[in-house]
Amino acid sequence: CLFVCLFVCLFVFIITINLLSFSLETIKETTKEKQIKRKTKEEENGILNNKNNFWNKRMRLYIRYLFIAILFILLCWSIFSWKKASNSSQLIERVAEKLHHKSKPVTIDYFKQFYKYSAERQPGGAGWDGAAVINAAGEKEIEEKKMKEYGFNELSSSKISLERAIPDNRVDACFNVKYPSDLPTASVIIIFYNEAWSTLLRTIHTVIARSPPQFLYEIILVDDASLKAPDEPYPHLAQKLEDYVDKMPKLKLIRSPKRVGLTQARLIGADNAQGDVLVFLDSHCEATYGWLEPMLARLQENRRMAVVPSIEVITWRNFEYLRSKGSFSRGIFRWDLMFNWGPLPKHERERRKTEAYPIKSPTMAGGLFAMDRRYFFESGAYDRKLIYWGGENVEMSFRLWMCGDGIEIIPCSRVGHVFRERAPYKSPDGSTDHNSIRVAEVWMDEFKEIFYSFRANLKPEMGGDVTERKKLRDKLQCKSFKWYLQNIIPELELPDKYPYGRGDIKNLGTNSCLDTLAQNNAGGRPGLYPCHKMGTNQFFIFTKRKEIWHDGLCVDLDSHADTAKVKMWSCHKQAGNQEWIHQRIGEGGLIQHSVHNRCLEGLGDQIVVRQCDKNNRKQLWVFESYPDANVPAGAKRTWM
């Protein structure tokens, strides 16, 4: 391309020199005429003839130059386009796109004319229109086997067309949004490890079938060292996949020689991508109509952000594609740096003009998102010292808000995702902790103390050297974490800096700890579980309001009867059912309800309420720490 430009400049230069030469000779001839004052018409006619001959010679020379230049430019452009395109059809698409599109504003339905199906669609077949696929009773054994291998019902998935019809859950306002008809190109990056054949291919096929080909530059599959040898569980990911990739347009396969985990595998894909925009997808998705264009259009408007599609649910039990219009959640985080979903606050609901309007999200789940390729690397890509999986989404979320223009969920871009029953593989122990420590040390400033109070078993040195990431933060001139809390997620509750009690709550009679038992929702029933000192479900705070708090939920008791059970309930900050009395006396102390005058008692793996008895060790509890009793002299008692 550079060579073509240089040649064109040289050609223009030659033409200019020749024109100047012609002009000077013409002026010279005219001056000579005036000086000698030729009078006869014959002489004048002779001069005109000479001029005509001179002009004709020049024109023939220019035509030769022009003809040679056109041939040379066409040759260079053909070679350049052939190298850039993955095949001849891509070249045709790119040329056609340039001729056809004029960046006029269009609605999303305009792009339907470009969608192309390549697989048998089987109208009315299994799973059509997102319907559930229920297997026969005689298939139960193979269904369970596949469930163990993949964490979802792969038998049901295998019966569904690779390009089945699915519900269109977009709100009506989405069909009125105007988009440029000429958008950036996308490199779709899909990481897989021991993935099922049907779900991987359905992800690929729906991306190709429901993306305008002029905008889909390539799909890059990155195999994170799947177990694909003939004697291993996933041989379909070896030669069979390679043969399939060879037949599919725009599809590339990169094999990692060893397992590196999600984050580093994505970097392999990003390092090899050439499209204007990077789109990251999981390997068990279904792209919907109009999924790509809204994200590309938003990044064309503002490249300094990440955009996230509205993630729809494909049930793991039977592959039903759920019908659900609207998008009323955003990404938030817990103080142990785990991602969570939360409702839109009032100020965000009021900011949005229509239901099609982007949602500003403090964090993102991290599985599905898009970014301008250049800005992805300019802003720090992924921390290349993160390992396997976990924490990378929170790290990127903090960085994009503190150093860029943040994250937006695009309600008119919708992608279905299979949320597994469980992950069928494991990451090395401590990988998520390692990553979370790096996030806290680089981005959270003084508020990292909150993280460490939630995860008392973790130490900064467990995250490794973060010098380079701190240099990146300085280079990007990022804002403080305090600014992030005050401006991006002001609704997030800051826990007491010096509460009455914090950490796990051990029952002296059973030597077990209070545990949410993973029922981290309103109405969940806590119980007892062996103490593990890892925080998470055993981390509680005895607040200054005398609540027993766990991640926005409080231990609640609504009756004084012996048959009453405590439950987790949204903290309402109104005392009443959620106010408790606890005072450590010697080894431990009672946890007594201030209204119902009953005490918590450990009974096996359950928690019951009984008449208070300070001599009953099963009613004696001790918090891991009592910060309010150990406030350093002169210390500030609040975080802000």
XYZ file of C-alpha atoms in Angstrom:
640
model
C 0.000 0.000 0.000
C 2.847 2.376 0.846
C 4.555 1.470 -2.422
C 1.389 2.324 -4.376
C 1.183 5.704 -2.647
C 4.818 6.459 -3.467
C 4.290 5.510 -7.090
C 1.230 7.752 -7.377
C 3.194 10.652 -5.881
C 6.009 10.032 -8.374
C 3.536 9.973 -11.250
C 1.966 13.278 -10.164
C 5.445 14.790 -9.837
C 6.391 13.758 -13.416
C 3.135 15.184 -14.811
C 3.697 18.445 -12.920
C 7.251 18.813 -14.254
C 6.066 18.195 -17.796
C 3.261 20.735 -17.451
C 5.679 23.334 -16.117
C 8.067 22.608 -18.975
C 5.265 22.947 -21.483
C 4.148 26.244 -19.926
C 7.664 27.689 -19.975
C 8.226 26.750 -23.623
C 4.849 28.236 -24.555
C 5.695 31.498 -22.777
C 9.089 31.546 -24.491
C 7.507 31.095 -27.915
C 4.941 33.857 -27.214
C 7.659 36.282 -26.106
C 9.664 35.518 -29.194
C 6.614 36.242 -31.370
C 6.165 39.660 -29.827
C 9.803 40.574 -30.222
C 10.156 39.794 -33.944
C 6.524 40.876 -34.695
C 5.863 38.408 -37.468
C 3.262 39.895 -39.777
C 2.298 37.259 -42.293
C -0.550 34.870 -41.752
C 1.556 32.056 -43.164
C 4.097 32.478 -40.419
C 1.346 32.672 -37.809
C -0.224 29.519 -39.191
C 3.172 27.831 -39.046
C 3.513 28.694 -35.385
C 0.039 27.340 -34.663
C 0.925 24.146 -36.436
C 4.112 23.882 -34.381
C 2.116 24.416 -31.220
C -0.407 21.770 -32.159
C 2.377 19.309 -32.928
C 4.016 20.133 -29.602
C 0.715 19.620 -27.702
C -0.055 16.337 -29.512
C 3.355 14.927 -28.599
C 2.836 15.892 -24.953
C -0.661 14.374 -24.837
C 0.545 11.063 -26.239
C 3.277 11.017 -23.588
C 0.729 11.749 -20.785
C -1.594 9.014 -22.001
C 1.273 6.508 -21.876
C 2.137 7.598 -18.320
C -1.507 7.369 -17.245
C -2.042 3.917 -18.803
C 1.101 2.511 -17.151
C 0.154 4.061 -13.780
C -3.385 2.602 -13.870
C -2.071 -0.868 -14.681
C 0.527 -0.676 -11.930
C -1.946 0.587 -9.297
C -4.437 -2.156 -10.160
C -1.706 -4.779 -9.876
C -0.472 -3.508 -6.489
C -4.003 -3.167 -5.122
C -4.854 -6.718 -6.199
C -1.774 -8.125 -4.477
C -2.416 -6.091 -1.324
C -6.094 -7.061 -1.152
C -5.303 -10.725 -1.804
C -2.894 -10.781 1.149
C -5.328 -9.003 3.445
C -8.330 -11.134 2.556
C -8.594 -14.640 3.965
C -10.043 -15.797 0.639
C -11.330 -14.467 -2.669
C -14.891 -14.051 -1.397
C -13.673 -11.711 1.336
C -11.974 -9.534 -1.275
C -15.217 -9.302 -3.240
C -17.128 -8.414 -0.080
C -14.708 -5.654 0.867
C -14.810 -4.105 -2.617
C -18.604 -4.402 -2.760
C -18.926 -2.854 0.662
C -16.899 0.183 -0.344
C -19.048 0.637 -3.450
C -22.360 0.029 -1.701
C -22.081 1.872 1.621
C -22.053 5.619 1.978
C -22.279 5.776 5.794
C -25.895 6.833 5.603
C -27.909 6.400 8.826
C -29.982 3.213 8.759
C -32.052 1.135 11.164
C -30.983 -2.334 12.234
C -33.311 -4.025 9.736
C -31.199 -2.625 6.892
C -28.464 -5.165 7.678
C -30.772 -8.193 7.285
C -30.032 -8.278 3.559
C -26.450 -9.318 4.311
C -27.113 -12.266 6.646
C -26.377 -15.652 5.076
C -27.154 -19.122 6.413
C -24.844 -22.027 5.649
C -26.219 -24.924 7.742
C -29.446 -26.855 7.504
C -31.919 -24.938 9.646
C -34.546 -27.669 10.242
C -37.669 -25.502 10.749
C -39.865 -27.067 13.397
C -37.081 -29.404 14.478
C -35.593 -29.920 17.924
C -35.049 -26.676 19.793
C -36.663 -24.585 17.055
C -37.566 -21.052 18.141
C -35.569 -21.631 21.321
C -37.740 -24.495 22.557
C -36.446 -26.899 25.216
C -35.232 -30.335 24.118
C -36.331 -33.108 26.480
C -34.540 -36.411 25.983
C -36.259 -39.776 26.195
C -36.152 -41.783 29.418
C -34.009 -44.412 27.705
C -31.322 -41.788 27.041
C -30.810 -40.921 30.705
C -27.470 -42.724 31.024
C -25.829 -40.975 28.066
C -27.381 -37.669 29.133
C -25.752 -37.913 32.556
C -22.425 -38.930 31.024
C -22.439 -35.863 28.770
C -23.493 -33.705 31.707
C -20.377 -34.731 33.635
C -18.132 -34.083 30.637
C -19.438 -30.611 29.795
C -21.438 -29.225 32.719
C -24.560 -28.978 30.547
C -26.947 -31.265 28.663
C -24.866 -31.837 25.545
C -27.201 -34.592 24.378
C -30.005 -32.050 24.012
C -27.623 -29.615 22.332
C -26.499 -32.218 19.787
C -30.064 -32.559 18.484
C -30.440 -28.852 17.714
C -29.631 -27.190 14.381
C -26.432 -25.141 14.358
C -28.455 -22.172 13.138
C -31.829 -22.688 14.814
C -34.362 -19.884 15.064
C -34.373 -18.241 18.499
C -36.626 -15.637 20.160
C -36.009 -11.980 19.340
C -36.016 -10.348 22.756
C -35.122 -6.845 21.649
C -37.412 -4.053 22.863
C -39.341 -2.064 20.249
C -37.110 0.990 20.705
C -34.167 -0.960 19.262
C -35.762 -0.958 15.814
C -35.804 2.849 15.700
C -32.117 3.389 16.540
C -30.084 4.761 13.603
C -26.653 3.291 12.828
C -24.007 4.198 10.233
C -24.192 1.846 7.263
C -20.381 1.699 7.190
C -18.964 0.257 10.409
C -15.557 -0.988 11.647
C -14.516 -4.585 11.029
C -14.518 -7.149 13.822
C -12.236 -9.986 14.853
C -14.315 -12.403 16.934
C -12.113 -14.317 19.401
C -13.439 -17.556 20.900
C -11.412 -19.426 23.520
C -12.246 -23.059 24.155
C -11.039 -25.819 26.432
C -12.606 -29.290 26.218
C -15.681 -27.778 24.552
C -18.567 -29.809 23.136
C -18.717 -30.097 19.348
C -22.321 -28.892 19.042
C -21.983 -25.774 21.207
C -18.657 -24.708 19.680
C -19.997 -25.042 16.140
C -23.273 -23.331 17.010
C -21.297 -20.375 18.345
C -19.304 -20.181 15.096
C -22.267 -20.669 12.775
C -24.555 -18.125 14.433
C -21.771 -15.515 14.422
C -21.235 -16.023 10.676
C -24.922 -16.294 9.781
C -26.030 -13.240 11.770
C -23.170 -10.833 11.057
C -22.889 -8.673 7.926
C -19.900 -10.255 6.127
C -18.369 -6.883 5.270
C -17.932 -6.214 9.003
C -16.869 -9.713 10.086
C -13.158 -9.716 9.332
C -12.333 -13.062 10.958
C -13.170 -15.556 13.684
C -10.180 -16.723 15.696
C -10.494 -19.942 17.677
C -7.887 -20.423 20.392
C -7.554 -23.953 21.744
C -6.223 -23.752 25.291
C -4.567 -27.193 25.069
C -7.756 -29.272 25.149
C -7.502 -32.978 25.969
C -7.954 -34.059 22.346
C -5.647 -37.075 21.833
C -7.389 -40.234 20.519
C -7.354 -41.804 23.980
C -8.570 -38.601 25.703
C -12.180 -37.459 26.215
C -12.341 -34.787 23.488
C -10.790 -36.162 20.250
C -13.317 -34.204 18.136
C -11.236 -31.090 18.870
C -8.211 -32.505 16.994
C -8.144 -33.319 13.262
C -11.929 -33.262 12.888
C -11.993 -29.621 13.984
C -9.056 -28.704 11.749
C -10.821 -30.200 8.736
C -13.963 -28.254 9.594
C -12.047 -24.990 9.997
C -10.467 -25.439 6.558
C -13.924 -25.472 4.979
C -15.298 -22.413 6.789
C -14.731 -18.853 5.552
C -12.846 -16.399 7.734
C -12.196 -19.039 10.400
C -8.735 -19.488 11.943
C -7.526 -21.970 14.549
C -4.622 -21.304 16.914
C -3.386 -24.029 19.271
C -1.716 -23.142 22.552
C 1.080 -25.685 23.230
C 0.164 -25.739 26.927
C -2.814 -24.715 29.005
C -2.500 -21.044 29.901
C -6.016 -20.225 31.069
C -8.701 -17.899 29.759
C -6.898 -14.582 30.176
C -3.638 -15.505 28.472
C -5.450 -17.473 25.752
C -7.436 -14.347 24.937
C -4.198 -12.433 24.623
C -3.003 -15.031 22.102
C -6.127 -14.330 20.066
C -5.830 -10.550 20.405
C -2.147 -10.587 19.420
C -3.082 -12.352 16.170
C -6.209 -10.351 15.325
C -6.348 -7.814 12.493
C -9.902 -6.425 12.618
C -10.646 -2.909 13.870
C -12.578 -4.247 16.863
C -11.938 -7.239 19.132
C -15.068 -9.156 20.119
C -14.586 -11.797 22.818
C -17.123 -14.611 23.143
C -17.354 -17.801 25.154
C -17.492 -21.058 23.215
C -21.116 -21.897 24.125
C -23.077 -18.931 22.784
C -25.734 -18.172 20.185
C -25.534 -14.850 18.376
C -28.887 -13.208 17.639
C -30.012 -10.977 14.776
C -28.375 -7.552 15.020
C -25.978 -8.595 17.777
C -22.820 -7.130 16.225
C -23.798 -3.841 14.597
C -24.877 -1.912 17.749
C -21.550 -2.672 19.461
C -19.507 -1.663 16.412
C -21.506 1.556 16.063
C -20.973 2.535 19.713
C -17.222 1.910 19.472
C -17.131 3.957 16.286
C -18.554 6.835 18.337
C -16.193 6.307 21.281
C -13.218 3.948 21.109
C -12.115 4.520 24.727
C -14.496 2.017 26.313
C -15.703 -1.569 26.338
C -19.201 -2.490 25.213
C -21.063 -5.549 26.417
C -24.064 -7.263 24.809
C -27.125 -8.008 26.866
C -26.438 -11.614 27.875
C -29.438 -13.908 27.522
C -29.904 -17.285 29.174
C -29.742 -20.650 27.440
C -30.646 -23.164 30.136
C -28.085 -25.898 30.750
C -30.747 -28.515 31.504
C -32.494 -28.568 28.117
C -31.091 -25.716 25.991
C -34.241 -23.644 26.100
C -33.532 -20.090 24.945
C -35.404 -17.952 27.471
C -37.755 -15.208 26.376
C -37.092 -12.038 28.331
C -37.390 -8.500 27.015
C -35.711 -5.542 28.637
C -32.334 -5.181 30.337
C -32.452 -3.867 33.860
C -29.250 -5.092 35.470
C -25.678 -3.860 35.526
C -22.386 -5.263 36.713
C -21.202 -4.465 40.241
C -18.674 -6.105 42.586
C -18.324 -7.389 46.109
C -15.541 -6.316 48.391
C -13.879 -9.711 48.016
C -13.567 -8.652 44.329
C -16.108 -11.109 42.995
C -18.387 -9.942 40.187
C -22.105 -9.628 40.781
C -25.237 -8.343 39.059
C -27.216 -5.490 40.553
C -30.324 -3.426 39.703
C -30.089 -0.068 37.981
C -29.994 2.792 40.496
C -32.430 5.673 40.151
C -29.892 8.060 38.592
C -29.078 5.553 35.840
C -32.738 4.875 35.087
C -33.322 8.619 34.766
C -30.245 9.136 32.564
C -31.395 6.650 29.935
C -33.666 8.273 27.342
C -35.213 5.019 26.049
C -34.976 1.286 26.726
C -32.527 1.122 23.801
C -30.131 3.516 25.524
C -26.760 2.075 26.707
C -26.413 1.202 30.388
C -23.349 2.450 32.233
C -21.992 -0.544 34.130
C -19.385 -0.267 36.941
C -18.046 -3.747 36.108
C -18.582 -6.424 33.476
C -18.899 -10.186 33.687
C -15.989 -10.446 31.255
C -17.098 -13.387 29.132
C -18.635 -11.388 26.281
C -17.489 -7.893 25.317
C -15.977 -5.795 22.523
C -13.222 -3.167 22.391
C -11.420 -1.147 19.763
C -8.328 -3.231 19.001
C -5.841 -0.369 19.245
C -7.346 0.942 22.463
C -7.372 -2.564 23.942
C -3.578 -2.570 23.790
C -3.106 1.147 24.496
C -5.076 0.799 27.742
C -3.105 -2.194 28.967
C -4.893 -5.213 27.399
C -4.892 -7.863 30.137
C -2.348 -8.061 32.926
C -0.017 -10.694 31.426
C 0.785 -11.993 34.906
C -2.798 -12.978 35.673
C -3.136 -16.742 35.690
C -5.914 -18.968 34.367
C -9.272 -17.439 35.287
C -10.793 -14.985 37.721
C -10.344 -11.309 38.541
C -9.430 -10.236 35.002
C -12.894 -8.763 34.438
C -12.791 -6.690 37.629
C -9.248 -5.498 36.823
C -10.315 -4.373 33.363
C -13.469 -2.758 34.739
C -11.585 -0.620 37.274
C -8.994 0.325 34.640
C -11.501 1.301 31.955
C -13.396 3.592 34.313
C -10.368 5.098 36.048
C -8.319 5.545 32.854
C -10.851 5.642 30.015
C -14.547 6.157 29.376
C -15.785 3.023 31.059
C -18.154 0.183 30.195
C -21.583 0.189 28.605
C -24.110 -2.602 28.230
C -25.812 -2.321 24.830
C -29.432 -3.494 25.276
C -30.024 -3.840 21.515
C -27.095 -6.249 21.169
C -28.134 -9.620 22.552
C -26.195 -12.881 22.766
C -27.392 -16.142 24.258
C -25.055 -17.903 26.692
C -25.144 -21.344 28.315
C -24.607 -20.887 32.038
C -23.216 -24.250 33.131
C -24.450 -26.196 36.121
C -20.790 -26.389 37.137
C -17.403 -26.031 35.495
C -16.265 -29.468 34.240
C -12.617 -28.548 34.766
C -10.533 -26.956 37.491
C -8.068 -24.107 37.630
C -5.008 -24.402 39.880
C -5.637 -23.695 43.538
C -5.040 -20.078 44.442
C -5.206 -18.696 40.897
C -8.195 -16.447 41.584
C -6.644 -15.264 44.867
C -3.393 -14.427 43.053
C -5.283 -12.392 40.474
C -7.480 -10.574 42.991
C -4.448 -9.520 45.028
C -2.897 -7.975 41.902
C -6.121 -6.050 41.245
C -6.246 -4.747 44.812
C -2.588 -3.738 44.913
C -2.647 -1.840 41.612
C -6.068 -0.184 41.535
C -7.731 0.074 44.958
C -5.403 2.521 46.751
C -6.188 2.691 50.485
C -9.443 0.798 49.957
C -7.494 -2.404 49.416
C -7.636 -2.694 53.220
C -11.335 -3.568 52.827
C -10.456 -6.392 50.451
C -7.859 -7.777 52.850
C -10.308 -7.511 55.748
C -12.663 -9.734 53.768
C -9.867 -12.131 52.807
C -7.699 -12.150 55.931
C -5.822 -15.250 54.741
C -4.334 -13.375 51.751
C -1.121 -11.345 51.736
C 0.158 -8.822 49.128
C 3.246 -10.872 48.259
C 0.999 -13.711 47.058
C 0.134 -11.634 43.996
C 3.692 -11.236 42.753
C 5.443 -8.108 41.465
C 2.983 -5.443 40.252
C 5.548 -2.757 39.380
C 4.807 -2.779 35.649
C 1.066 -2.429 36.140
C 1.560 0.487 38.506
C 3.753 2.127 35.862
C 0.939 1.614 33.363
C -1.479 3.351 35.733
C 0.885 6.321 36.016
C 1.391 6.439 32.242
C -2.349 6.480 31.577
C -2.848 9.220 34.213
C -5.703 7.329 35.805
C -8.100 8.667 38.420
C -8.166 7.416 42.017
C -10.252 4.535 43.310
C -11.992 7.020 45.591
C -13.149 8.880 42.458
C -14.442 5.578 41.056
C -16.438 4.863 44.215
C -17.897 8.360 44.421
C -18.775 8.804 40.739
C -19.315 5.381 39.186
C -20.795 3.277 41.983
C -21.790 5.639 44.817
C -24.502 3.152 45.869
C -21.912 0.607 46.982
C -21.958 0.336 50.750
C -18.613 0.765 52.447
C -18.379 -1.557 55.444
C -17.476 -0.146 58.845
C -13.764 0.421 59.145
C -13.750 -0.657 62.795
C -16.905 -2.765 63.341
C -17.743 -4.548 66.555
C -16.814 -7.900 64.999
C -15.444 -9.173 61.691
C -14.463 -12.411 59.952
C -15.731 -15.907 60.656
C -18.036 -16.615 63.628
C -17.058 -19.801 65.433
C -19.456 -21.799 67.588
C -17.589 -23.065 70.651
C -19.862 -26.041 71.180
C -19.472 -27.531 67.698
C -16.166 -25.922 66.619
C -17.880 -25.085 63.312
C -18.486 -21.675 61.773
C -21.568 -19.756 60.698
C -21.891 -20.257 56.927
C -24.380 -19.053 54.315
C -24.036 -22.487 52.672
C -23.935 -20.650 49.331
C -27.549 -19.517 49.816
C -26.506 -15.937 49.214
C -29.956 -14.637 48.452
C -32.875 -13.183 50.374
C -34.530 -16.082 52.189
C -31.419 -18.263 52.268
C -30.944 -20.390 55.383
C -27.481 -20.165 56.996
C -26.037 -23.124 58.882
C -22.791 -24.474 60.317
C -19.807 -25.740 58.359
C -16.186 -26.583 59.277
C -14.178 -23.364 59.615
C -11.898 -22.856 56.577
C -10.476 -19.327 57.115
C -11.075 -18.427 53.458
C -13.733 -15.777 54.027
C -16.374 -16.043 51.273
C -19.500 -17.749 52.711
C -18.079 -17.562 56.258
C -17.279 -13.852 56.234
C -19.546 -11.703 58.412
C -19.412 -8.234 59.936
C -21.080 -7.275 63.225
C -21.831 -3.707 62.182
C -22.193 -0.504 64.169
C -25.954 -0.883 63.591
C -25.671 -4.273 65.348
C -26.429 -6.263 62.214
C -24.730 -9.549 61.320
C -23.925 -8.552 57.740
C -22.820 -10.617 54.736
C -22.553 -8.982 51.306
C -25.672 -6.836 51.601
C -27.656 -9.527 53.419
C -28.292 -9.605 57.176
C -29.137 -12.414 59.575
C -32.869 -11.967 60.242
C -35.251 -13.467 62.831
C -38.982 -12.754 62.653
C -40.282 -14.920 65.532
C -39.429 -15.881 69.104
C -40.819 -19.429 68.797
C -38.452 -22.368 69.346
C -39.346 -23.564 65.850
C -38.268 -20.250 64.275
C -35.344 -20.269 61.873
C -32.945 -17.467 61.091
C -32.632 -16.457 57.449
C -30.577 -14.136 55.293
C -32.497 -11.060 54.230
C -31.702 -7.777 52.479
C -30.321 -5.349 55.046
C -32.927 -2.631 55.681
C -30.972 -0.632 58.291
C -34.087 -0.312 60.450
C -32.974 -2.556 63.356
C -36.013 -4.672 64.328
C -35.652 -8.252 63.078
C -32.006 -7.625 62.147
C -30.653 -6.197 65.419
C -28.502 -8.457 67.601
C -26.601 -8.157 70.869
C -23.176 -9.740 71.282
C -20.489 -9.150 73.856
C -17.425 -11.285 74.161
C -16.926 -12.360 77.758
C -13.850 -14.492 78.239
C -13.749 -17.218 75.616
C -16.928 -16.302 73.763
C -20.334 -14.671 74.078
C -24.024 -15.075 73.293
C -25.592 -13.762 70.084
C -28.961 -12.576 71.335
C -31.826 -11.058 69.349
C -32.676 -7.631 70.734
C -36.420 -7.876 70.054
C -37.279 -11.548 70.512
C -34.806 -12.152 73.372
C -33.699 -15.485 71.919
C -30.137 -16.710 71.270
C -28.501 -18.525 68.380
C -27.511 -22.111 69.128
C -25.539 -24.605 67.057
C -27.207 -27.954 66.536
C -25.268 -30.295 64.243
C -25.005 -28.381 60.965
C -28.054 -26.245 61.747
C -28.672 -23.010 63.619
C -31.659 -22.856 65.926
C -33.002 -20.220 68.318
C -33.478 -21.074 71.989
C -33.898 -19.495 75.374
C -30.563 -17.844 76.180
C -28.176 -19.824 78.392
C -24.654 -18.492 78.901
C -23.563 -21.861 80.311
C -24.456 -23.692 77.086
C -21.318 -23.749 74.917
C -23.423 -24.313 71.823
C -24.742 -20.779 72.387
C -21.282 -19.250 72.728
C -19.765 -17.613 69.643
C -16.539 -15.785 68.912
C -15.715 -13.499 65.979
C -12.384 -13.855 64.231
C -11.526 -10.275 65.249
C -13.000 -7.382 67.224
C -11.694 -4.263 65.414
C -13.622 -1.713 67.507
C -11.768 -2.888 70.603
C -8.389 -2.430 68.914
C -8.519 0.939 67.106
C -4.987 2.384 66.762
C -4.429 5.683 68.522
C -5.248 8.639 66.249
C -6.658 6.404 63.490
C -9.418 7.722 61.232
C -12.585 5.752 61.954
C -14.150 6.050 58.478
C -12.935 5.221 54.962
C -13.863 8.590 53.457
